[in-house]
Coordinates of C-alpha atoms in Angstrom, one line a residue:
G668 CA 107.9 75.1 132.9
R669 CA 105.1 74.2 130.6
D670 CA 105.5 74.4 126.8
P671 CA 103.2 77.3 125.7
G672 CA 102.2 75.3 122.6
Q673 CA 100.8 72.5 124.7
P674 CA 97.1 72.3 125.9
L675 CA 96.6 73.7 129.4
S676 CA 94.7 70.6 130.4
D677 CA 94.8 66.9 129.7
D678 CA 91.0 66.7 130.2
P679 CA 89.5 67.3 126.8
W680 CA 86.1 69.0 126.6
P681 CA 83.7 66.5 125.0
W682 CA 82.2 69.0 122.5
K683 CA 84.4 70.2 119.6
F684 CA 82.7 73.1 117.9
C685 CA 83.4 76.7 116.8
S686 CA 80.4 78.3 118.4
G687 CA 77.4 77.5 120.5
G688 CA 77.3 74.1 122.0
P689 CA 74.7 71.5 122.6
A690 CA 71.5 73.0 121.2
S691 CA 69.4 72.1 124.2
G692 CA 72.0 73.0 126.9
L693 CA 70.9 69.8 128.6
S694 CA 73.3 67.2 129.9
E695 CA 72.2 63.8 128.6
S696 CA 73.6 62.0 131.6
K697 CA 72.0 64.2 134.2
G698 CA 69.0 65.8 132.5
V699 CA 69.9 69.2 134.1
Q700 CA 70.7 72.5 132.6
D701 CA 74.5 73.0 132.0
K702 CA 76.1 76.2 130.9
T703 CA 78.4 75.6 128.0
T704 CA 82.0 76.1 128.6
L705 CA 83.5 78.3 125.9
E706 CA 86.9 77.1 124.7
L707 CA 89.4 79.9 124.0
V708 CA 92.8 80.1 122.4
T709 CA 94.9 83.0 123.5
A710 CA 97.8 84.5 121.5
S711 CA 100.5 87.0 122.5
G712 CA 104.2 87.3 122.6
N713 CA 103.8 88.7 126.1
P714 CA 103.9 85.9 128.8
L715 CA 102.4 88.2 131.4
L716 CA 99.3 88.8 129.2
L717 CA 98.9 85.1 128.6
E718 CA 99.1 84.4 132.3
G719 CA 96.5 87.0 133.0
L720 CA 94.1 85.6 130.4
R721 CA 94.2 82.3 132.1
S722 CA 92.1 83.9 134.9
L723 CA 89.1 84.2 132.6
G724 CA 87.9 80.8 133.9
V725 CA 87.0 82.3 137.3
L726 CA 85.0 85.1 135.6
G727 CA 82.7 83.0 133.5
N728 CA 82.3 79.7 131.6
F729 CA 85.6 80.0 129.8
R730 CA 88.5 77.7 129.4
V731 CA 91.7 78.6 127.8
V732 CA 92.7 75.4 126.0
A733 CA 95.9 76.6 124.4
E734 CA 98.3 79.6 124.1
G735 CA 100.1 80.7 121.1
I736 CA 103.2 82.9 121.2
D737 CA 103.6 83.5 117.4
A738 CA 101.4 83.4 114.3
E739 CA 102.4 80.0 113.1
Q740 CA 101.8 78.3 116.5
T741 CA 98.5 80.2 116.9
L742 CA 97.2 78.9 113.6
R743 CA 98.1 75.3 114.5
L744 CA 96.4 75.6 117.8
V745 CA 93.2 77.1 116.4
S746 CA 93.2 74.3 113.8
A747 CA 93.7 71.6 116.4
H748 CA 91.3 72.9 119.1
Q749 CA 88.5 74.5 117.1
P750 CA 87.9 77.1 119.8
V751 CA 84.8 79.3 120.0
A752 CA 87.1 82.4 120.2
L753 CA 90.6 83.6 119.6
L754 CA 92.0 86.3 121.9
V755 CA 95.0 87.7 120.1
E756 CA 97.2 90.7 120.8
D757 CA 97.3 93.3 118.0
E758 CA 101.1 93.2 117.7
L759 CA 101.0 89.5 116.8
V760 CA 98.5 90.3 114.0
M761 CA 100.5 93.3 112.9
H762 CA 103.5 91.0 112.1
C763 CA 101.4 88.5 110.2
E764 CA 98.4 90.1 108.5
S765 CA 97.1 86.8 107.1
L766 CA 96.8 85.3 110.6
L767 CA 93.1 86.1 111.2
A768 CA 92.0 85.0 107.7
D769 CA 94.0 81.8 108.0
C770 CA 92.5 81.1 111.4
R771 CA 89.0 81.7 110.1
R772 CA 89.6 79.3 107.2
A773 CA 90.7 76.7 109.8
C774 CA 87.7 77.4 112.0
P775 CA 85.0 79.2 110.0
R776 CA 82.8 80.3 112.9
L777 CA 85.7 81.5 115.0
K778 CA 85.1 84.8 116.9
V779 CA 88.2 87.0 117.1
V780 CA 88.8 89.4 120.0
L781 CA 91.7 91.8 119.2
L782 CA 93.6 92.8 122.4
E783 CA 95.4 96.1 122.4
G784 CA 99.1 95.5 123.1
S785 CA 101.7 97.8 124.5
A786 CA 101.7 99.9 121.3
D787 CA 98.7 101.2 119.4
F788 CA 98.9 99.0 116.3
V789 CA 95.2 98.9 115.6
N790 CA 95.2 102.3 113.8
T791 CA 97.7 101.0 111.3
M792 CA 96.1 97.7 110.5
S793 CA 94.7 96.9 107.1
A794 CA 91.0 96.0 106.5
S795 CA 91.9 92.3 106.3
T796 CA 92.5 92.2 110.0
V797 CA 88.9 92.9 111.0
S798 CA 87.9 91.3 114.3
E799 CA 84.5 90.9 116.0
A800 CA 85.7 92.9 119.0
F801 CA 88.5 95.1 120.2
V802 CA 89.5 95.4 123.8
R803 CA 91.8 98.2 125.1
R804 CA 94.7 97.4 127.3
T805 CA 93.1 99.5 130.1
S806 CA 90.0 97.3 130.2
S807 CA 89.4 95.0 133.1
M808 CA 89.2 91.2 132.8
A809 CA 85.5 91.5 133.8
A810 CA 85.0 93.7 130.7
L811 CA 86.8 91.2 128.5
A812 CA 84.6 88.4 130.0
R813 CA 81.4 90.4 129.2
T814 CA 82.7 91.0 125.7
L815 CA 83.2 87.3 125.2
E816 CA 79.8 86.4 126.6
A817 CA 78.1 88.9 124.2
L818 CA 80.0 87.5 121.2
C819 CA 79.5 83.8 121.9

């Protein structure tokens, strides 16, 4: 199998940024309007959730560039890939409350979407774990895609 800490693709996206993309949205080589692909890092200790999140690419202009399975690995991946957004399961944040602050220091314009895990940890989290969006586990992938599009 693939090491979860490795990028999902060997084809690097040419734009490395935390939000937005080319200001004009125009491809220099083609002169046509291109939609910017939003790079994402996903993080969860649940391999089935990570597998499901890979399907975001078919629902919009998203590309999961890396998957973290713990807080330390997630921080390294955010630092290395500078994604537009981090989709992280609440349980992972619960076990390392500094994770979101550390990731934002590594990528200052990072958007964080907190995903409700198998238990309701969100009600017990401290104020330091504030995210830009919270998605319930009963939400559809299409709802998650719409949330990401609205944030980014």
